Coordinates of C-alpha atoms in Angstrom, one line a residue:
X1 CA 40.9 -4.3 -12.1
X2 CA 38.2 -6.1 -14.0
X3 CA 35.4 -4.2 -15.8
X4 CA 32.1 -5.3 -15.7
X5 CA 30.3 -6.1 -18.8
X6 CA 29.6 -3.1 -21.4
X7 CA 26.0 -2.1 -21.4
X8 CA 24.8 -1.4 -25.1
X9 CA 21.4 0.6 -26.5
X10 CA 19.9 1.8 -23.2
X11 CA 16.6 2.7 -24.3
X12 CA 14.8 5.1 -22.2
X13 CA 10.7 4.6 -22.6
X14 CA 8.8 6.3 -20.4
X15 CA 11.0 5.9 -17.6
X16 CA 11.9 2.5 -18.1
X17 CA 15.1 1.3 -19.4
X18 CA 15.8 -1.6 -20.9
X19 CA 19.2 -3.2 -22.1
X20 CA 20.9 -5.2 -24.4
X21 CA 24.4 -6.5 -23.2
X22 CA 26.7 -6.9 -26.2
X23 CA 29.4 -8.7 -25.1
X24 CA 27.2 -11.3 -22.8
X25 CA 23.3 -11.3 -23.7
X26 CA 22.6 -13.6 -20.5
X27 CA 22.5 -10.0 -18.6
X28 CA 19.2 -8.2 -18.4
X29 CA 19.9 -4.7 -17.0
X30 CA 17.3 -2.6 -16.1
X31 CA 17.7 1.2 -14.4
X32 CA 15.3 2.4 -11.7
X33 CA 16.5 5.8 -12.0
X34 CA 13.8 7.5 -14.1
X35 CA 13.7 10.3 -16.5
X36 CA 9.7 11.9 -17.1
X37 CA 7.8 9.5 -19.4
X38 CA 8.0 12.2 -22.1
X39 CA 11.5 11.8 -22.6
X40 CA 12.3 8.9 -25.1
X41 CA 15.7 8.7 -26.8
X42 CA 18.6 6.1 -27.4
X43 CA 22.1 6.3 -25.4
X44 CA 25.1 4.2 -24.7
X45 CA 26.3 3.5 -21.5
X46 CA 29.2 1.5 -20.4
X47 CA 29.1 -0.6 -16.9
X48 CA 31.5 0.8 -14.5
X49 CA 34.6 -0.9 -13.6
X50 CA 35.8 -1.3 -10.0
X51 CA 37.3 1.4 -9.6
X52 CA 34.3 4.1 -10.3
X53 CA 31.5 1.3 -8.7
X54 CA 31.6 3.6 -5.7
X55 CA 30.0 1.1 -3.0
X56 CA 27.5 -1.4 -2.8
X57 CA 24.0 -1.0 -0.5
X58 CA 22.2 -3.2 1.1
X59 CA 18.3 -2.8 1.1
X60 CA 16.1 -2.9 4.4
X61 CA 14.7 -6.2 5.1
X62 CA 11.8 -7.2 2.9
X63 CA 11.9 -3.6 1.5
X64 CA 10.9 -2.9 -1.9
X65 CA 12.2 -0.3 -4.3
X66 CA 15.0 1.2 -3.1
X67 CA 15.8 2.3 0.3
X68 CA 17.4 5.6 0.1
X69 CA 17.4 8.4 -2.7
X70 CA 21.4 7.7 -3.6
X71 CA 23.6 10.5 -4.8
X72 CA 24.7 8.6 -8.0
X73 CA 22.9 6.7 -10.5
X74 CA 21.4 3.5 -9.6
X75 CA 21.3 0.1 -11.8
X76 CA 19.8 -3.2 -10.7
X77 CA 20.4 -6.7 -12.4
X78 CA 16.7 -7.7 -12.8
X79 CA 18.6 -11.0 -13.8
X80 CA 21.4 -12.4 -14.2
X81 CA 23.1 -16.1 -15.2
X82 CA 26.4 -15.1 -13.8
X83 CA 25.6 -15.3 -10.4
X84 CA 28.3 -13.5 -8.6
X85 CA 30.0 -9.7 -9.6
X86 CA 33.9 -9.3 -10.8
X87 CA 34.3 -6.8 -7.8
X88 CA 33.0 -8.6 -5.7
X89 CA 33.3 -12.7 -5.9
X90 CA 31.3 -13.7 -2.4
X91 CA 28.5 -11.4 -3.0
X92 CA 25.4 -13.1 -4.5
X93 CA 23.2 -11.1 -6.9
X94 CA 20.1 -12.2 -6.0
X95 CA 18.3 -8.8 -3.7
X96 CA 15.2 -8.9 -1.8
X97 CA 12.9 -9.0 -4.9
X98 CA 14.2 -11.6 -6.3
X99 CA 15.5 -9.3 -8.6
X100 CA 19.7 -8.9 -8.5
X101 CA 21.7 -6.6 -6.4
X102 CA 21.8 -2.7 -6.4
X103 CA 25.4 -1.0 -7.8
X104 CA 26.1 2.7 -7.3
X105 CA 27.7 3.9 -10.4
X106 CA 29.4 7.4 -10.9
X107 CA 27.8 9.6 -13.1
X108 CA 25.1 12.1 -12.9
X109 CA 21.9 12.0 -10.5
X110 CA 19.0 11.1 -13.1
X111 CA 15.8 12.6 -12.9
X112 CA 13.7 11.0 -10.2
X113 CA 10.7 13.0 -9.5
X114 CA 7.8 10.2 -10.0
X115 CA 5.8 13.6 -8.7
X116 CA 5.3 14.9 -12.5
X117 CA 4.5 10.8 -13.4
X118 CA 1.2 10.8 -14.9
X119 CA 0.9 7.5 -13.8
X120 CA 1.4 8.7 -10.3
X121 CA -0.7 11.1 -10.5
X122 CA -3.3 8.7 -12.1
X123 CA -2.6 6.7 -9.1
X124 CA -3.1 9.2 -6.8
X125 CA -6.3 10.2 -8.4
X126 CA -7.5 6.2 -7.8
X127 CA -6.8 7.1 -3.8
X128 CA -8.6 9.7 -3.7
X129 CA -11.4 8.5 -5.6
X130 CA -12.0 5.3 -3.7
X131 CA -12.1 7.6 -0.2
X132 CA -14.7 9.9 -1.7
X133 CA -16.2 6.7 -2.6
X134 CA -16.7 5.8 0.9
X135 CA -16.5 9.2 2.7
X136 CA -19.9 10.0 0.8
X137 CA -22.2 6.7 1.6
X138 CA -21.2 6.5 4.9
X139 CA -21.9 9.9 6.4
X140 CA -25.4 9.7 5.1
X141 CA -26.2 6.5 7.0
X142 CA -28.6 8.6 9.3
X143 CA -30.8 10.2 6.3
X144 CA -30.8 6.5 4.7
X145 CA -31.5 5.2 8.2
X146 CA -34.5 7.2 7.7
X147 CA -35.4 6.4 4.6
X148 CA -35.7 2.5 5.1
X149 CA -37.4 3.3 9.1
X150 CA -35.1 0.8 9.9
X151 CA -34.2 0.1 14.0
X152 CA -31.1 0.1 15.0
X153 CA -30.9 -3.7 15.3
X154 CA -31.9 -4.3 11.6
X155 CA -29.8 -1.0 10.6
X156 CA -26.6 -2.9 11.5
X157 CA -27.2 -5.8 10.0
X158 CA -27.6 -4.2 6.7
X159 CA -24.3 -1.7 7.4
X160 CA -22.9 -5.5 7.7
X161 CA -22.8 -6.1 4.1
X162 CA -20.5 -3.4 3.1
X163 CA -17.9 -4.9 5.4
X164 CA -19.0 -8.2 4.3
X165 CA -18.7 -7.3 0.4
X166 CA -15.2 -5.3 0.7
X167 CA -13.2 -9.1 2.6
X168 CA -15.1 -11.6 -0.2
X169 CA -14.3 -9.3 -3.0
X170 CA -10.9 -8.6 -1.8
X171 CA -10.2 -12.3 -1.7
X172 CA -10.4 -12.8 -5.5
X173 CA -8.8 -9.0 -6.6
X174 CA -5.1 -10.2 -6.7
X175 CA -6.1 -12.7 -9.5
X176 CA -8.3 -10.8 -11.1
X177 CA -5.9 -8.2 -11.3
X178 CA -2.9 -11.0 -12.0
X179 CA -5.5 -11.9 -15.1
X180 CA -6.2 -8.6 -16.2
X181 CA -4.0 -6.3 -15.1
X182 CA -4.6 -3.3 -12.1
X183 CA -5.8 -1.0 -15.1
X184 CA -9.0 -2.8 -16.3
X185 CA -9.9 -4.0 -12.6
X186 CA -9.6 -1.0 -11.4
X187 CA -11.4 1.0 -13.7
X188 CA -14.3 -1.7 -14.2
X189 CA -14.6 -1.2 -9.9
X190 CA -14.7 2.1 -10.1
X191 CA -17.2 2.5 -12.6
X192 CA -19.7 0.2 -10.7
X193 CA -18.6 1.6 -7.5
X194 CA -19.9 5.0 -8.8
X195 CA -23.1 3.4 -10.7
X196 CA -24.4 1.8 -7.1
X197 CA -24.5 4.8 -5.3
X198 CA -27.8 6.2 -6.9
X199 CA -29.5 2.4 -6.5
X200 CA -28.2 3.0 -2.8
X201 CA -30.0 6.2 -2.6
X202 CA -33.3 5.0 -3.5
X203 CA -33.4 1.3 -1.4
X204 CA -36.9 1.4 1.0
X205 CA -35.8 -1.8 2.7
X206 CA -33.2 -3.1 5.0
X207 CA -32.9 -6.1 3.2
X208 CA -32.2 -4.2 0.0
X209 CA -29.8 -1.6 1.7
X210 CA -27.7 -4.7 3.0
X211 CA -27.7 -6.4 -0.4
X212 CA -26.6 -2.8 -2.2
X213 CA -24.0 -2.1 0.0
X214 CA -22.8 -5.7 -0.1
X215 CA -22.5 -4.7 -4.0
X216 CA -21.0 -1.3 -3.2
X217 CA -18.3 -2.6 -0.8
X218 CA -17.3 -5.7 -3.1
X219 CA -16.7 -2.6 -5.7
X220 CA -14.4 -0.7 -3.5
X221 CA -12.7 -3.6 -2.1
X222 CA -11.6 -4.8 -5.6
X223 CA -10.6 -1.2 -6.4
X224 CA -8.4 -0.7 -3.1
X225 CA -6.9 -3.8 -4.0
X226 CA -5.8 -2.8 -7.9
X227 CA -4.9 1.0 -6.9
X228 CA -2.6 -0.5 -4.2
X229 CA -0.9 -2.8 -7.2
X230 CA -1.1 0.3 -9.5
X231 CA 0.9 2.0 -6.5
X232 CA 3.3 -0.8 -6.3
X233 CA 4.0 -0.5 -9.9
X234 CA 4.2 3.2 -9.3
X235 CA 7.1 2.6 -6.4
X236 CA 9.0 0.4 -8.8
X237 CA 8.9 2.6 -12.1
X238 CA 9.7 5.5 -10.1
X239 CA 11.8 3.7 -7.5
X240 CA 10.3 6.3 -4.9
X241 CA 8.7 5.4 -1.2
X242 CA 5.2 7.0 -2.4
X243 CA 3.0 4.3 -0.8
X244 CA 2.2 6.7 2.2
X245 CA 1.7 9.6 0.0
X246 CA -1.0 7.2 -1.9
X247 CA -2.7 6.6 1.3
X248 CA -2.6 10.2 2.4
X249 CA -4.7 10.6 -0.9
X250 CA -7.6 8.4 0.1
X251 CA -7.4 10.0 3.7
X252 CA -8.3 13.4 2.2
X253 CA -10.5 11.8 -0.6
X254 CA -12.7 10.5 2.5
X255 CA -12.2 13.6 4.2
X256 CA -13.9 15.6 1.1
X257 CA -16.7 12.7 0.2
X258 CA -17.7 13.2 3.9
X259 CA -17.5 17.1 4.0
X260 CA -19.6 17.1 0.3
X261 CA -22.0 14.8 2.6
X262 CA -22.1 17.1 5.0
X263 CA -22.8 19.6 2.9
X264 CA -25.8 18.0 0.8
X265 CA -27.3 17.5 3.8
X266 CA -27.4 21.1 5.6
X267 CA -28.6 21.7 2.1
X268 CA -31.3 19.1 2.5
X269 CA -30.9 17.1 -0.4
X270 CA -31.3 14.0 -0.2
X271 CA -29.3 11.2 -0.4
X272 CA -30.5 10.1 -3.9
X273 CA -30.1 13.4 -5.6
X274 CA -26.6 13.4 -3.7
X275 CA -25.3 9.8 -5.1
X276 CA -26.1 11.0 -8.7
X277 CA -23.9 14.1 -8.5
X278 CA -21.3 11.8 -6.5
X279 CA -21.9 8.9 -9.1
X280 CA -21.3 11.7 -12.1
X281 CA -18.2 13.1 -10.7
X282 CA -16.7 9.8 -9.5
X283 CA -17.5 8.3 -12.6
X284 CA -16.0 10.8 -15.2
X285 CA -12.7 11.0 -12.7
X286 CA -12.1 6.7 -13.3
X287 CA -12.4 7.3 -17.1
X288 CA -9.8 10.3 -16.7
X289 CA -6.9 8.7 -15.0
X290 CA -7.7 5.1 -16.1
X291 CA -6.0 5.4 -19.2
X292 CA -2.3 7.1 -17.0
X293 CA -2.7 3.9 -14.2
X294 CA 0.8 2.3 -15.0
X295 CA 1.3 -1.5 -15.9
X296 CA 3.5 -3.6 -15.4
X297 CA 6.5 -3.9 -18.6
X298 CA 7.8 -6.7 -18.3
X299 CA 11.5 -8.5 -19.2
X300 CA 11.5 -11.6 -20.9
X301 CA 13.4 -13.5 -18.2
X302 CA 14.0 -16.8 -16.7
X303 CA 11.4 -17.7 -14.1
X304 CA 12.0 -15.5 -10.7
X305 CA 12.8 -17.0 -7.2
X306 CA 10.4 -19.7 -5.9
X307 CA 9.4 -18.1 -3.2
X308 CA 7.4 -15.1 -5.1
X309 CA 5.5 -18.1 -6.9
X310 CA 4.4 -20.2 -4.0
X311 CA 1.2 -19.2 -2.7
X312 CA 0.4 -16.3 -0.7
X313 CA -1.1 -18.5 2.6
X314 CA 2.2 -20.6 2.7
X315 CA 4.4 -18.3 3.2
X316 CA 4.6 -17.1 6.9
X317 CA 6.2 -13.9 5.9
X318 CA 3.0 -12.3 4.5
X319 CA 1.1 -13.8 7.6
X320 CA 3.1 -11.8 9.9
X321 CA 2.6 -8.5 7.3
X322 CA -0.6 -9.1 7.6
X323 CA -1.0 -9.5 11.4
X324 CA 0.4 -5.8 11.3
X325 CA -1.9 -4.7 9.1
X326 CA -4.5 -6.5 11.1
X327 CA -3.4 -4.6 14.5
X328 CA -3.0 -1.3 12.7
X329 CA -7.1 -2.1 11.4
X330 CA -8.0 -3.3 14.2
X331 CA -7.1 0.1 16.3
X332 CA -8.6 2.3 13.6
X333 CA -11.5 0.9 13.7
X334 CA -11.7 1.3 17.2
X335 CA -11.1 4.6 17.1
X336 CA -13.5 5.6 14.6
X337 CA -16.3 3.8 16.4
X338 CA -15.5 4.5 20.2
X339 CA -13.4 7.4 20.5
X340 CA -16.5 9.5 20.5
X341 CA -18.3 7.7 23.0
X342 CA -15.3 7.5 24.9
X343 CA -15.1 11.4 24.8
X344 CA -18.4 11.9 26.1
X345 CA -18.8 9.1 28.7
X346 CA -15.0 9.2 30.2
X347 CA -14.6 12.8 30.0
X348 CA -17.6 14.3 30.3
X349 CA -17.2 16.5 26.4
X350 CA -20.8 16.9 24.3
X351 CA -21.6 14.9 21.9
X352 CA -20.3 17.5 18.9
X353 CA -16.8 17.6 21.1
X354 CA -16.3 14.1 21.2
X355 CA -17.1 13.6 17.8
X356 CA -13.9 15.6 17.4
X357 CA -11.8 13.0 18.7
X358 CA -11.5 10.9 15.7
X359 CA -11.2 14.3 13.6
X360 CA -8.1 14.9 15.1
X361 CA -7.0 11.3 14.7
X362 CA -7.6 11.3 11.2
X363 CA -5.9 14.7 10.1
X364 CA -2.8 13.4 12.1
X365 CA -3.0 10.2 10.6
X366 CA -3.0 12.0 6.7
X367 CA -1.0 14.5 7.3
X368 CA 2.1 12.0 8.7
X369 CA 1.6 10.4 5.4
X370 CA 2.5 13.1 3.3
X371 CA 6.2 13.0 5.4
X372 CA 6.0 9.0 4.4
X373 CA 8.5 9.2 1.7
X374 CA 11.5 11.2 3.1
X375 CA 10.9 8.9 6.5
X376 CA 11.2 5.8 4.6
X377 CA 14.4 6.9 2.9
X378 CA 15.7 8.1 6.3
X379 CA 14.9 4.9 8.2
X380 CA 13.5 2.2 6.0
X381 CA 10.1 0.2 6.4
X382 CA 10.9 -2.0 9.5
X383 CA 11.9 0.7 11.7
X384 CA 9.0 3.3 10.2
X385 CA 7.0 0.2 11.5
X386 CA 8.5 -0.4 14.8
X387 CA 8.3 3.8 15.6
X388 CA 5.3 4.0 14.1
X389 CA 3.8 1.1 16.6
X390 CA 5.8 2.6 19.9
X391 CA 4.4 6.0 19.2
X392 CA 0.7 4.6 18.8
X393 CA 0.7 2.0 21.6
X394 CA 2.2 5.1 23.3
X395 CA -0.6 7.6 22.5
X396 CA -3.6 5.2 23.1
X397 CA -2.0 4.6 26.3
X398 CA -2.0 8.5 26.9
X399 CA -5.9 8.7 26.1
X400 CA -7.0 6.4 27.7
X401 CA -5.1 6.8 31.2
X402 CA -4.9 10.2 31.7
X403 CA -8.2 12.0 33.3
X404 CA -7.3 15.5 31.1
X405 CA -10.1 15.9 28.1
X406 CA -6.9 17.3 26.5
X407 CA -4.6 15.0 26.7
X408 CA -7.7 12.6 25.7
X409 CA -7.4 14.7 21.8
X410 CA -3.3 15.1 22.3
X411 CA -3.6 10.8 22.8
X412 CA -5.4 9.7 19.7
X413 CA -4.0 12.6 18.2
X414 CA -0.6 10.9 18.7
X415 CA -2.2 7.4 17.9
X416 CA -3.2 8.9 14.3
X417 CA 0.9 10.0 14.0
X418 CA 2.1 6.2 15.0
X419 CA -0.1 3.8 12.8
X420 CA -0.5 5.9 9.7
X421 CA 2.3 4.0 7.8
X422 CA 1.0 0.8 8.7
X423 CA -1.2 0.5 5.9
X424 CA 1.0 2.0 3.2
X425 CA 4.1 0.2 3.9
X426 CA 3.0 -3.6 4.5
X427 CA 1.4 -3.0 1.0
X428 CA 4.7 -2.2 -0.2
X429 CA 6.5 -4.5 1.3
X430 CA 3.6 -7.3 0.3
X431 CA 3.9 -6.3 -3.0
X432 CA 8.1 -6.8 -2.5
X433 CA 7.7 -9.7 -1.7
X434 CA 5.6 -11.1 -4.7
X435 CA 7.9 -9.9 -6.9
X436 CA 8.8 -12.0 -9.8
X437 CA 12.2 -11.7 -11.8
X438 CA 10.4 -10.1 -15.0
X439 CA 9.4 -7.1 -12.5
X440 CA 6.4 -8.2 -12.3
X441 CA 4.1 -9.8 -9.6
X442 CA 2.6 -9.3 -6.1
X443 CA -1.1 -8.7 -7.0
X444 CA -1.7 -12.0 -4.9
X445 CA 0.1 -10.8 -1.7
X446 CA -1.5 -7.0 -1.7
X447 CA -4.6 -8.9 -2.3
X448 CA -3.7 -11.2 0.9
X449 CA -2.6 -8.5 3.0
X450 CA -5.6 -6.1 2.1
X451 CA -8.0 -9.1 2.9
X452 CA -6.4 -9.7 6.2
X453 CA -6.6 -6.0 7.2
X454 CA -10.1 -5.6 6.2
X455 CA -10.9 -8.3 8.7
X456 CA -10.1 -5.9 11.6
X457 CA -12.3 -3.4 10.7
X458 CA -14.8 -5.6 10.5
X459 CA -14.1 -7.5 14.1
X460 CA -12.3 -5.0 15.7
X461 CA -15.1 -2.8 16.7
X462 CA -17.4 -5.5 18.1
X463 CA -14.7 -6.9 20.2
X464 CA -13.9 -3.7 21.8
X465 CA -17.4 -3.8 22.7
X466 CA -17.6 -7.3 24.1
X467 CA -14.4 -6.6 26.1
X468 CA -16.3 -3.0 27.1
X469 CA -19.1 -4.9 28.1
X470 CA -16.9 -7.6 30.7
X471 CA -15.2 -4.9 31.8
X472 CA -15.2 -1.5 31.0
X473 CA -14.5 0.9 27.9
X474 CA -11.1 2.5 29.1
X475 CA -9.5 -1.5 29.6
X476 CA -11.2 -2.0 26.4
X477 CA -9.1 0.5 24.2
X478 CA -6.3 -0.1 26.7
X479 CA -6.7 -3.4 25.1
X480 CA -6.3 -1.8 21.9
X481 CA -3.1 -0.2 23.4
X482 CA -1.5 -3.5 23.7
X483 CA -2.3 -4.8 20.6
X484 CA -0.8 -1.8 18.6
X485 CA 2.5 -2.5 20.7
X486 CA 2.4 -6.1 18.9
X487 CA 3.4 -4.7 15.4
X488 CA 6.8 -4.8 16.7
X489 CA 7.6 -8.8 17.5
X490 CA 5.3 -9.2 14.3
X491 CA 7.4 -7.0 12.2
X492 CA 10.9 -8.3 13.6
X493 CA 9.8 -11.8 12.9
X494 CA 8.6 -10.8 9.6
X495 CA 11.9 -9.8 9.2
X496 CA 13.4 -12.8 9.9
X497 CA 11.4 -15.2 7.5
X498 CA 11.8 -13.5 4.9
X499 CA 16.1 -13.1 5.5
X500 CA 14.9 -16.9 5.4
X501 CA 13.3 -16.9 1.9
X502 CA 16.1 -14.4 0.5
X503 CA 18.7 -17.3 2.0
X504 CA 16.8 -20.4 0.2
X505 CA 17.0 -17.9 -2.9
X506 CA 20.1 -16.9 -2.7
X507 CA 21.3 -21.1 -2.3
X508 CA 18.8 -22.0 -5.3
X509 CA 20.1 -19.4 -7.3
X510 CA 23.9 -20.6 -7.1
X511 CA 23.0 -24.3 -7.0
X512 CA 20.3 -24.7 -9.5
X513 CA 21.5 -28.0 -9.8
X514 CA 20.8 -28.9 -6.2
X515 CA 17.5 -27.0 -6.2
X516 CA 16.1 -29.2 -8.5

C-alpha cells in the first residue's frame, strides 16, 4: 500500500500546528486538533499509510469546523497541489472551506477542550458584554422617556435610531474587521459603546436621544459583527461547535444588564448615575479580554477557491443564510414586542403576567444554547436548522391557537427551544463559507448575514402590527408561525447552492487550466 507523504517539525503554537512536508513542500498541513495554548513544543509525526488511515468523513453541507468530535486524531490539508490522495484516487481534496479534505489518523485523541481557551473565554466575555450593553439601555427607556417628556409618537422615532445605527454600521464591520482584524474593531466598539451610555443618560431632547442611540447602536452593531468573527476564529482554532454557546453568553449578558436595570431603578437611581457604573464596568471588561480575542494565523498559501472571494451579495448561498436568519429575527422580535400584549388581551393575564411571556421565551431560548455544541456534533447545522424551525413553527402555532393561558407560556416557551440556534449557526456556517485557503476569511459574509438579520428586528415588529391591525393579533403571530416554518426550503436550498459552489471548486481545483 502507498504511504502518504511524511510530515516533518509539527510545531505546536498555541494550538495551532503548522507543517513542513520534507519530502514534498507543495503540502501545507495544518491539525485542528488542539492542545491548550500554553503548551508549545516541537514533534515529529509521520502521515499514515493506508492501512492505519481508518476512514474518511464527510462534513455536513456548508458546515464549518468539523462536524463530529472523532475518536482519533484529525488532520486537514489546508492546501494542497496534489489534488487527489494515494488511498483514494477519485476523491478530490478540496472540503467545504475551501480548505482540503478531513483524514482520520490512528493515534491518540488530542486535547480538544477550547473550554480552558483564553481566547474562548475572551470571546465569551465579548458576548456577554455586548448583551449587557443592550440589556442595560433598553430597560430604562421608561425613566429616559421621562427624562426627555417625550410622547409616545416622538419616543419611537428616537428608539428608531438604535435600530437604524446597529443595520448601517453593520454594513461596513466585515471590512473594517477584514482591514483591521476582529481584535481592534472590537475592542475600539466596545470602548465607545460603553463611553455613550453616560451622554445617553443625560440627553433632554428627543432629537438628541435618537441621534445618541443612533451612535450607541452603530457601536454594538460593529461589535456583534467582530465578536461573531472572533467566534468563527474560535470554532476553527478549537475546531469545536461553540457558536451557540457564544450566543447563550449574550442571552445571559442581556439578561444581567436588564436585571442590574431593574435594580438601579427600585433603587431610584437614575439613569445617568446608572450608565456611568455600567460604562466603568463595561469598559474595564473590553480592555481585559481584548488582548485573549484570537486572530486569525494565517498559511502562506496559494489563493483559496473563487467562490470565498467573490462578493458576499453574489452569491445566493449567503442570501438564503440570511433569509434564515431574517425569519429567525423576524419571530424574535415579534415575540419580544407582542407576546405581552398578546398575554393580556387574548388570554385575559395582568400586565406583570404577560410580561412573563417573553421571560420564559428567553430563558428557553439561552438555556437550548448551552446544549448547542453536543447537538451540532450529533446532527450537524442543516438538520439543527430544520428541527430547530419545525419545533418553533410548532410552538407559535401552540400559542397562538390554543385558548389555555398555559399552553400560551408552554408555546413560546417551545418557540424559544426551536429558533435558538438560528442565530449561532448561520454565523457559522456564513463564516464557512468565506473561508479562504490561508484559514482565513469570512468577516464579509458574518457581516452580510448579521446585516440581513438585523433587518427583521427592525421590520418585523411593525409588520406584525400592520397585519394585527387588517386583521387581528392571533393571525398576526400565526403569520409569524408560517414564516418560522420557512427556514426549512431556505436552509435545504442553501444547501444545495453551495454543493454547487463546492462542485465549481472542486472542477477549478483539478482543471486549473480550464478555470482560467
Amino acid at each position: 500500500m502507498t504511504a502518504l507523504d511524511p510530515v516533518d517539525a509539527v510545531v505546536i503554537d498555541q494550538g495551532r500546528f503548522t507543517t513542513s512536508v520534507a519530502d514534498n513542500p507543495r503540502v501545507a498541513l495544518h491539525l485542528l486538533s488542539l492542545s491548550t495554548d500554553r503548551q508549545r513544543r516541537t514533534d515529529r509525526w509521520s502521515a499514515p499509510t493506508a492501512e492505519s488511515a481508518i476512514s474518511w468523513r464527510e462534513p455536513a453541507i456548508a458546515a464549518g469546523g468539523c462536524p463530529s468530535a472523532p475518536t482519533l486524531g484529525s488532520i486537514r490539508v489546508i492546501h494542497a497541489d496534489l489534488r487527489r490522495c494515494a488511498t483514494d484516487p477519485g476523491r478530490s481534496w478540496l472540503d467545504q472551506d475551501g480548505a482540503g479534505t478531513e483524514l482520520t489518523m490512528s493515534g491518540p485523541r488530542p486535547d480538544r477542550a477550547g473550554g480552558r481557551d483564553p481566547g474562548v473565554i475572551a470571546v465569551l466575555g465579548a458576548f456577554v458584554l455586548n448583551g449587557a450593553l443592550l440589556g442595560s439601555w433598553a430597560t430604562r427607556v421608561p425613566a429616559l422617556a421621562a427624562q426627555i417628556g417625550a410622547a409616545e409618537g416622538a419616543l419611537g422615532l428616537s428608539l428608531l435610531g438604535a435600530s437604524v445605527g446597529m443595520i448601517a454600521a453593520s454594513i461596513l464591520a466585515g471590512r473594517l474587521c477584514a482591514a483591521f482584524g476582529a481584535r481592534v474593531v472590537m475592542t475600539v466598539s466596545g470602548v465607545a459603546g460603553s463611553a455613550m451610555l453616560p451622554a445617553l443618560g443625560l440627553t433632554r431632547s428627543p432629537a438628541m436621544l435618537g441621534l445618541l442611540l443612533f451612535v450607541l447602536g452603530a457601536m454594538v452593531g460593529v461589535m456583534d459583527v467582530a465578536m461573531n468573527v472572533s467566534g468563527v476564529t474560535a470554532i476553527r482554532r478549537t475546531g469545536r461547535a461553540i457558536m451557540p454557546l457564544f450566543h447563550a453568553a449574550f442571552s445571559f449578558g442581556t439578561l444581567a444588564g436588564s436585571i442590574g436595570a431593574a435594580v438601579a431603578a427600585g433603587q431610584g437611581l437614575a439613569p445617568s448615575r446608572h450608565f456611568v457604573i455600567v460604562a466603568v464596568i463595561c469598559g474595564g471588561v473590553t480592555f481585559g479580554i481584548a488582548r485573549r480575542i484570537p486572530v486569525e494565523e494565517l498559511l502562506r498559501v496559494p489563493a483559496g477557491s473563487e467562490h470565498a472571494e467573490r462578493a458576499p451579495f453574489r452569491r445566493p448561498v449567503l442570501w438564503l443564510l440570511g433569509g434564515v436568519a431574517l425569519c429567525a429575527s423576524i419571530a424574535e422580535g415579534a415575540t419580544a414586542d407582542w407576546s405581552a400584549l398578546f398575554g393580556v388581551q387574548e388570554r385575559g393575564l395582568s400586565e406583570a403576567t404577560g410580561a412573563l411571556i417573553y421571560s420564559c421565551f428567553s430563558i428557553t431560548m439561552a438555556c437550548t444554547r448551552l446544549c448547542g455544541e453536543a447537538i451540532q456534533r450529533r446532527w450537524g447545522a442543516p438538520r439543527m436548522l430544520i428541527g430547530g424551525a419545525a419545533i418553533g413553527g410548532l410552538g407559535l402555532a401552540t400559542a397562538v391557537m390554543t385558548p389555555s393561558p398555559e399552553l400560551t407560556f408552554a408555546g413560546f416557551a417551545v418557540a424559544g427551544v426551536g429558533l435558538a440556534y438560528a442565530s449561532p449557526v448561520v454565523m457559522e456556517l456564513s463564516g464557512a463559507a468565506g473561508r479562504r485557503a490561508d484559514g482565513g476569511g469570512g468577516e464579509r459574509e458574518v457581516a452580510f448575514a448579521t446585516t440581513i438579520a438585523y433587518s427583521g428586528f427592525l421590520l418585523g415588529p411593525p409588520m406584525v402590527g400592520g397585519v394585527s391591525e387588517l386583521t387581528s393579533l392571533p393571525a398576526a403571530l400565526g403569520a409569524v408561525a408560517v414564516l418560522v416554518l420557512l427556514i426549512v426550503p431556505l436552509t435545504l436550498a442553501a444547501g444545495t447552492f453551495r454543493r454547487r459552489e463546492l462542485s465549481s471548486a472542486k472542477e477549478s481545483a483539478a482543471n486549473p487550466a480550464g478555470a482560467e
